[in-house]
Tab-separated table of C-alpha atoms and ligand atoms in Angstrom:
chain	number	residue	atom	x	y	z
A	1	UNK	CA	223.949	255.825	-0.141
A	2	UNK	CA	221.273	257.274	1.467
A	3	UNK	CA	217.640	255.728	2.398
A	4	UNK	CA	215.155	256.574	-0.905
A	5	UNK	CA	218.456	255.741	-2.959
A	6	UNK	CA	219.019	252.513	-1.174
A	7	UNK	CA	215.544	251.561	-1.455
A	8	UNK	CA	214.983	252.558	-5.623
A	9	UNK	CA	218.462	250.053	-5.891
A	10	UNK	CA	216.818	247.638	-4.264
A	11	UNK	CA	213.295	247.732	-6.182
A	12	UNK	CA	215.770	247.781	-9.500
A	13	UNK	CA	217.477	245.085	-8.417
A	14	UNK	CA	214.515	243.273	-7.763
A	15	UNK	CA	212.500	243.928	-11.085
A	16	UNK	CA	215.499	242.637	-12.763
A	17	UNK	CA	215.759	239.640	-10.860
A	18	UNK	CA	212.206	239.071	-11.548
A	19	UNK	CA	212.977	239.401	-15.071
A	20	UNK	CA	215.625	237.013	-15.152
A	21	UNK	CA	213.392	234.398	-13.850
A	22	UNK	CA	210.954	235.084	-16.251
A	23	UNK	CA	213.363	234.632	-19.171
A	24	UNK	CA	214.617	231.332	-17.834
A	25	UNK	CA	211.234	229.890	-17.300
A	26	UNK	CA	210.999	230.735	-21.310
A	27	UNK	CA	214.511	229.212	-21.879
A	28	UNK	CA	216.996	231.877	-21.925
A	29	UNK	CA	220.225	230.451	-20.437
A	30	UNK	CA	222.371	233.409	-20.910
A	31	UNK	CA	222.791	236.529	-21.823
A	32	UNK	CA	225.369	238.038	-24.208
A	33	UNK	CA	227.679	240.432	-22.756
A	34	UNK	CA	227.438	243.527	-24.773
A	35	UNK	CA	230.572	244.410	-26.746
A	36	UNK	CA	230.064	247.795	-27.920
A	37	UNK	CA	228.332	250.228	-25.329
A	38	UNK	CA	230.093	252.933	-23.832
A	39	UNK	CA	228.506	253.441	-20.843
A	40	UNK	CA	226.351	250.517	-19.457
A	41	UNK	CA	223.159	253.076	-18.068
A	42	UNK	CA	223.152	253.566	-14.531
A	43	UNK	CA	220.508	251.753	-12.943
A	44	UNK	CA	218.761	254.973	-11.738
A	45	UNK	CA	219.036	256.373	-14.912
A	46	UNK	CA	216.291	253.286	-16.410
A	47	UNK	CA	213.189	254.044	-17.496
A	48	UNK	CA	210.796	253.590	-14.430
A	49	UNK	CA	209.801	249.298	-13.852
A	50	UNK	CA	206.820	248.220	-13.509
A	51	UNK	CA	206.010	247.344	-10.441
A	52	UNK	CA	204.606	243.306	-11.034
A	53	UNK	CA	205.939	240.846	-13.590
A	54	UNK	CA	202.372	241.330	-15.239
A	55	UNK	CA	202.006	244.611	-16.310
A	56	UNK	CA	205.427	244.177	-18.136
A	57	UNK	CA	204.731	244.580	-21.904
A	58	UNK	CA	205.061	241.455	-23.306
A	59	UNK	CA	208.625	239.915	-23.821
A	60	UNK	CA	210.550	238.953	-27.368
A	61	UNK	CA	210.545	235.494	-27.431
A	62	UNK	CA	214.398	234.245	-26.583
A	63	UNK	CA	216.361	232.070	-29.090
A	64	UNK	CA	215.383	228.333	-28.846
A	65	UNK	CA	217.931	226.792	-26.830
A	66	UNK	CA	221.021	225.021	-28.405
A	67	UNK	CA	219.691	221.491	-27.030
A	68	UNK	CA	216.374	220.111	-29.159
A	69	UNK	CA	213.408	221.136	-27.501
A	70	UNK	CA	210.848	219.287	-26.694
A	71	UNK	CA	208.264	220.959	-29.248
A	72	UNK	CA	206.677	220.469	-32.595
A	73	UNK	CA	207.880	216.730	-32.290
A	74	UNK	CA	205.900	214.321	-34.539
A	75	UNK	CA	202.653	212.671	-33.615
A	76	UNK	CA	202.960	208.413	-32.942
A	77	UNK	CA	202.127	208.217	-36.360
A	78	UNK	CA	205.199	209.587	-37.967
A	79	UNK	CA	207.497	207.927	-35.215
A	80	UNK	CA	206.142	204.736	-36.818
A	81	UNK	CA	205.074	203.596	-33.163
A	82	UNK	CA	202.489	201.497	-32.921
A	83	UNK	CA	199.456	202.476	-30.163
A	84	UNK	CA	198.312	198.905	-28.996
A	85	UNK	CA	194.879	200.421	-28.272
A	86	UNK	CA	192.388	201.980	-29.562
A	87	UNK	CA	190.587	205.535	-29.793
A	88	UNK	CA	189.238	204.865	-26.380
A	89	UNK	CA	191.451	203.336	-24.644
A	90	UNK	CA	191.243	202.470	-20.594
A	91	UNK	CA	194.047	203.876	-18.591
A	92	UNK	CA	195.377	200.150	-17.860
A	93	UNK	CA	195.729	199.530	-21.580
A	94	UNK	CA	197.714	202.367	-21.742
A	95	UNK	CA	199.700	201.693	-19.051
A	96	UNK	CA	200.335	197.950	-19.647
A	97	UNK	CA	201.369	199.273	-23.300
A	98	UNK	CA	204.283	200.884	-21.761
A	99	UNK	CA	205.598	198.420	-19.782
A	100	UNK	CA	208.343	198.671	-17.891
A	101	UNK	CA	209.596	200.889	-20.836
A	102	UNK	CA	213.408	200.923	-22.225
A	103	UNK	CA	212.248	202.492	-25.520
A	104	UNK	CA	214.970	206.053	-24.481
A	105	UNK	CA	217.859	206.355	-22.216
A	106	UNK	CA	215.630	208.001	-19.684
A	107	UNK	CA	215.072	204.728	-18.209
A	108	UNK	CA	218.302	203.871	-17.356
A	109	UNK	CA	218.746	206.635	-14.498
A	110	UNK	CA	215.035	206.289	-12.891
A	111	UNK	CA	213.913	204.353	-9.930
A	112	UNK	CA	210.176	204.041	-10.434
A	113	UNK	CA	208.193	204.680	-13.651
A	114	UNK	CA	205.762	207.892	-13.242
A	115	UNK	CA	202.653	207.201	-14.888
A	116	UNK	CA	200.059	209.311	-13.757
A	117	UNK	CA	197.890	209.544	-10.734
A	118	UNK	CA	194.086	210.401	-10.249
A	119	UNK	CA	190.404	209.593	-11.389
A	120	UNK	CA	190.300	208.027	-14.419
A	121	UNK	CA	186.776	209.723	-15.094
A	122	UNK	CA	188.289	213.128	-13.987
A	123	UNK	CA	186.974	216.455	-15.378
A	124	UNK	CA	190.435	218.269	-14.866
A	125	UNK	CA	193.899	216.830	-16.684
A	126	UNK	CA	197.558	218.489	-15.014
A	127	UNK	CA	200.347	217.570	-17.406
A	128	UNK	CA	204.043	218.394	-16.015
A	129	UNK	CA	207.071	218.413	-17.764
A	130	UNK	CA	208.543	214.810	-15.638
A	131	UNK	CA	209.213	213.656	-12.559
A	132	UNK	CA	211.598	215.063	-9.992
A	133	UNK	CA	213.475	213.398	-7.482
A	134	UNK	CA	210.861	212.465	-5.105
A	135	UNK	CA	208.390	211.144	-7.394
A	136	UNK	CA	211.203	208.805	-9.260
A	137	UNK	CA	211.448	207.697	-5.528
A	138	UNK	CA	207.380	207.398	-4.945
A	139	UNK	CA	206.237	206.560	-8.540
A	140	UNK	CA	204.134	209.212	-8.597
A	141	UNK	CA	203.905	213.067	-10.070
A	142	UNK	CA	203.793	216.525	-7.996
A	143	UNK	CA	204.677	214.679	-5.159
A	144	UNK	CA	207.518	217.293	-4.065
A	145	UNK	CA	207.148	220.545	-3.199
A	146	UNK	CA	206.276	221.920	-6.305
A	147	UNK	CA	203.387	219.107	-5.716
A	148	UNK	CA	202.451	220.462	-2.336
A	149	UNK	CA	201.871	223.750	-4.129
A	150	UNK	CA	199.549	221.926	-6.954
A	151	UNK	CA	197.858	220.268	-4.274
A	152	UNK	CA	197.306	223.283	-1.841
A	153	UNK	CA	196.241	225.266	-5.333
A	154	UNK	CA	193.594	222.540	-6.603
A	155	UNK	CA	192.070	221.821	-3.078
A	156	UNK	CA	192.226	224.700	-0.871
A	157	UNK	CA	192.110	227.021	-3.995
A	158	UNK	CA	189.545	225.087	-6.105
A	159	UNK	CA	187.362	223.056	-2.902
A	160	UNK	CA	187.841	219.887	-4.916
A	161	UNK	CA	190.078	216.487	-4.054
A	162	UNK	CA	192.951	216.575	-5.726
A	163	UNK	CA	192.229	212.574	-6.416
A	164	UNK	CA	189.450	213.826	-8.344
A	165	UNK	CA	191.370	215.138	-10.962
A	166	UNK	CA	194.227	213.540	-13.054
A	167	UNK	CA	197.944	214.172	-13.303
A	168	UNK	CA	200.751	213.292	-15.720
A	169	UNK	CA	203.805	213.986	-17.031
A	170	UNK	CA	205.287	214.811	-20.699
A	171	UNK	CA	208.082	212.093	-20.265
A	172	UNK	CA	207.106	209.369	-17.351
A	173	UNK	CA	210.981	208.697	-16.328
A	174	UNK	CA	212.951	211.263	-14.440
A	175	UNK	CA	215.673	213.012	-16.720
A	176	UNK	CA	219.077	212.977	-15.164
A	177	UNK	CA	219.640	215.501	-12.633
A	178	UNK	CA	215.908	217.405	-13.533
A	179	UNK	CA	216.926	218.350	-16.650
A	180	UNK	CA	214.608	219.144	-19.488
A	181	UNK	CA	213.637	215.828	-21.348
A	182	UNK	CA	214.544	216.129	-24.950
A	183	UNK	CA	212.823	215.827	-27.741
A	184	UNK	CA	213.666	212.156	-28.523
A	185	UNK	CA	212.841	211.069	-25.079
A	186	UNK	CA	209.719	213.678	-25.580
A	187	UNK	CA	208.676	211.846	-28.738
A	188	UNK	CA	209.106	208.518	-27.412
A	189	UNK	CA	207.169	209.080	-24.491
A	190	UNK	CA	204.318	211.104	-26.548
A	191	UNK	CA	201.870	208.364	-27.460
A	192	UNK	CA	201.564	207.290	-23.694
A	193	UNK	CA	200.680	210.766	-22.935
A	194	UNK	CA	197.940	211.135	-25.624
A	195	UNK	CA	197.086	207.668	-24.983
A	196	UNK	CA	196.445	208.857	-21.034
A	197	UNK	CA	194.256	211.794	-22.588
A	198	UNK	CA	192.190	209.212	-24.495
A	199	UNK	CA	191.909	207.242	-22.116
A	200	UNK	CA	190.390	210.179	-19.391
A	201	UNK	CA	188.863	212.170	-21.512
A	202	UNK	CA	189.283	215.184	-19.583
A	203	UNK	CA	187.110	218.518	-19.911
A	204	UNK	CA	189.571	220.597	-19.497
A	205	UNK	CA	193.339	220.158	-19.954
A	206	UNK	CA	195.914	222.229	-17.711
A	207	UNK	CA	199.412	222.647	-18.758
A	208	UNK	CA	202.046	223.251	-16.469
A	209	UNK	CA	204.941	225.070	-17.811
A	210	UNK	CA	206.327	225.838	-20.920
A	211	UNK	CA	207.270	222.594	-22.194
A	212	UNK	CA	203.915	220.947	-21.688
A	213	UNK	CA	202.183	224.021	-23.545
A	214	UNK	CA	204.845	223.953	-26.038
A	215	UNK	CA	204.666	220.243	-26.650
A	216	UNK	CA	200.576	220.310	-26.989
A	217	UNK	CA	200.291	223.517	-28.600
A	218	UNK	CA	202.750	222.037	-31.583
A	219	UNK	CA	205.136	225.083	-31.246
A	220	UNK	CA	208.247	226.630	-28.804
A	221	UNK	CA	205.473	229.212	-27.087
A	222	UNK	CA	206.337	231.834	-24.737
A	223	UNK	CA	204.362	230.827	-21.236
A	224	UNK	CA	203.956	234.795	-20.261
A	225	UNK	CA	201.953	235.157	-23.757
A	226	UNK	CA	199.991	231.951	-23.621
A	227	UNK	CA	198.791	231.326	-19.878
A	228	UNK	CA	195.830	232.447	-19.402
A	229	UNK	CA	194.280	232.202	-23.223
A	230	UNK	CA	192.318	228.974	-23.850
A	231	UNK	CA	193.850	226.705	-26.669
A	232	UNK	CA	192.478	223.650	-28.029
A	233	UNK	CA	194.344	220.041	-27.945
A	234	UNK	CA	192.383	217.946	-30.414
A	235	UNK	CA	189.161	218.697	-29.815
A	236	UNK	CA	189.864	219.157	-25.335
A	237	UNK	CA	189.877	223.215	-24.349
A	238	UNK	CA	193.325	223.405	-22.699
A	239	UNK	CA	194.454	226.425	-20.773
A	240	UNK	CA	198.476	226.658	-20.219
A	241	UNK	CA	199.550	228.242	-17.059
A	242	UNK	CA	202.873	228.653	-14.819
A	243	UNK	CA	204.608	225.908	-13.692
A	244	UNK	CA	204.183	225.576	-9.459
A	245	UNK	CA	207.970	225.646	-9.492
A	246	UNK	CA	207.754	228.887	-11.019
A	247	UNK	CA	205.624	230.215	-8.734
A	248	UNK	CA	207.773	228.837	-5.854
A	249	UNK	CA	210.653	230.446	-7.313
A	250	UNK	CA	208.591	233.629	-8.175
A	251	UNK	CA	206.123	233.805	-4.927
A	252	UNK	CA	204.867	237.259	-6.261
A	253	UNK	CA	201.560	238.450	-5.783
A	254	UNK	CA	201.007	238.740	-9.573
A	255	UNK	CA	202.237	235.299	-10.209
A	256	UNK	CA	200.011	233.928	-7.624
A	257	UNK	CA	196.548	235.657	-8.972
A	258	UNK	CA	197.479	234.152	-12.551
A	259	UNK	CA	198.021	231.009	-11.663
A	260	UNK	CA	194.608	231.250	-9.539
A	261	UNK	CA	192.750	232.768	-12.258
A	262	UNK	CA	193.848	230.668	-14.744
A	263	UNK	CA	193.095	227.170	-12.594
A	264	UNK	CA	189.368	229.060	-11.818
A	265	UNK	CA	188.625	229.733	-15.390
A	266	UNK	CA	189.735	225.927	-16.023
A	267	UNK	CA	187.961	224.384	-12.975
A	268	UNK	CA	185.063	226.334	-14.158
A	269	UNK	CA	184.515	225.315	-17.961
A	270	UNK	CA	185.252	221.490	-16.767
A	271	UNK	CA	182.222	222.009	-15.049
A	272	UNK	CA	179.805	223.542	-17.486
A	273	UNK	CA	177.350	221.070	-18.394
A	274	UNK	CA	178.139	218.790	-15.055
A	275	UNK	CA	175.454	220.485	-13.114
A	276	UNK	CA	172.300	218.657	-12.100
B	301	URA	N1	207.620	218.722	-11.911
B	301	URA	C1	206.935	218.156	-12.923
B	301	URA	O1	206.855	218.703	-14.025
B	301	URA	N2	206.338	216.983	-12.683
B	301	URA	C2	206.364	216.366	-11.514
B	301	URA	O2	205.776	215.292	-11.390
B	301	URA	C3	207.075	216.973	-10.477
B	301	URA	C4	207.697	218.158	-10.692
């Protein structure tokens, strides 16, 4: 093979891999084999990629997964659960409420309960998905490296403490082996959650990841289409954006300057109106 062909392989080989990742993070697990083409094209033979995961046109959404996701589940109300507090609750209430929870089978694998961590006043709300394996260890969320990258984004990219904002989870018990918490465990853990966004009152919400924009938004959403866009969570703006272990596992230039933009545009609007 000589050099230029090498290197057009290699920038193929690359897009594609880029694409891959970008499927998974929206919750393709496979891809059929296809049973009827003659000739698979060659790869030099494809129309010409482009060069950043951004300028891609946008991308069909993939089939839900087989497993239930953890979207359009019903609101506390439907689940019959009672919410020992009120409209306004304090974060205690909410978190003495939950107890040291056996209400799903996520609490049979965890070490520490995950609450949440931050001010309770705070301007800026991060949900997650749930807790990895160092924060079941800790008891506390983005503490792994997917949290150094939060932390590195909110206070070397934003100037603020990260203790000044707040940070949660979907589900506040680590699934088994980091899988994605289903929708019964979602469901069950849902009132804490909006009983955490009562409680702060954020500004601005930030969702991390497609299954905390799915989950809030009410629907499966595809991240790539809804980052970036500002949505509304009962009455609290809320901008979705990339997960930070996306954006370990994609460390592209493109991915970077979303996620930046995106936590600017938020940081910003949580502070219109706080000047004095
Ligand atoms: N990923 C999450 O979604 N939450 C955490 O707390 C850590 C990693």
């Amino acid at each position: 093979m000589d050099g230029d062909l090498k290197k057009q392989s290699r920038a193929v080989l690359g897009s594609v891999r880029a694409l891959l990742e970008e499927l998974s993070e929206e919750g393709l697990e496979r891809i059929a084999a296809p049973t009827d083409v003659a000739d698979p094209p060659s790869p030099i033979n494809l129309p010409a990629q482009p060069r950043e995961a951004e300028e891609r046109p946008p991308i069909a959404d993939p089939a839900p997964p087989p497993s239930p996701a953890p979207v359009s589940t019903p609101g506390p109300q439907d689940l019959g659960l009672e919410r020992s507090w009120g409209a306004s609750p304090s974060l205690e209430e909410v978190r003495e409420a939950l107890g040291e929870c056996t209400r799903c089978p996520l609490h049979e694998g965890r070490n520490k309960i995950v609450f949440g961590h931050g001010d309770p006043d705070a301007d800026l709300m991060f949900i997650g998905e749930g807790p990895g394996e160092n924060e079941d260890q800790q008891g506390l969320p983005f503490v792994g490296r997917a949290g150094e990258l939060l932390t590195q984004m909110i206070e070397k990219g934003l100037g603020i403490p990260r203790s000044s904002t707040y940070i949660c989870n979907i589900v506040k018990c680590r699934p088994p082996g980091n899988r994605d918490p289903l929708a019964n465990e979602v469901s069950t853990c849902r009132p804490f959650l909006d009983g955490q966004i009562d409680a702060v009152k954020p500004k601005v919400i930030v969702t991390l990841g497609k299954p905390a924009a799915s989950l809030l938004l009410g629907h499966d959403v595809a991240i790539t289409r809804v980052r970036g866009q500002w949505h509304d969570y009962r009455g609290t703006p809320l901008m979705p954006t990339f997960h930070p272990a996306y954006v370990l596992r994609q460390y592209t230039e493109a991915v970077r300057r979303h996620v930046w933009n995106d936590l600017r545009a938020a940081f910003e609007r949580s502070q219109q109106g706080s000047e004095t």
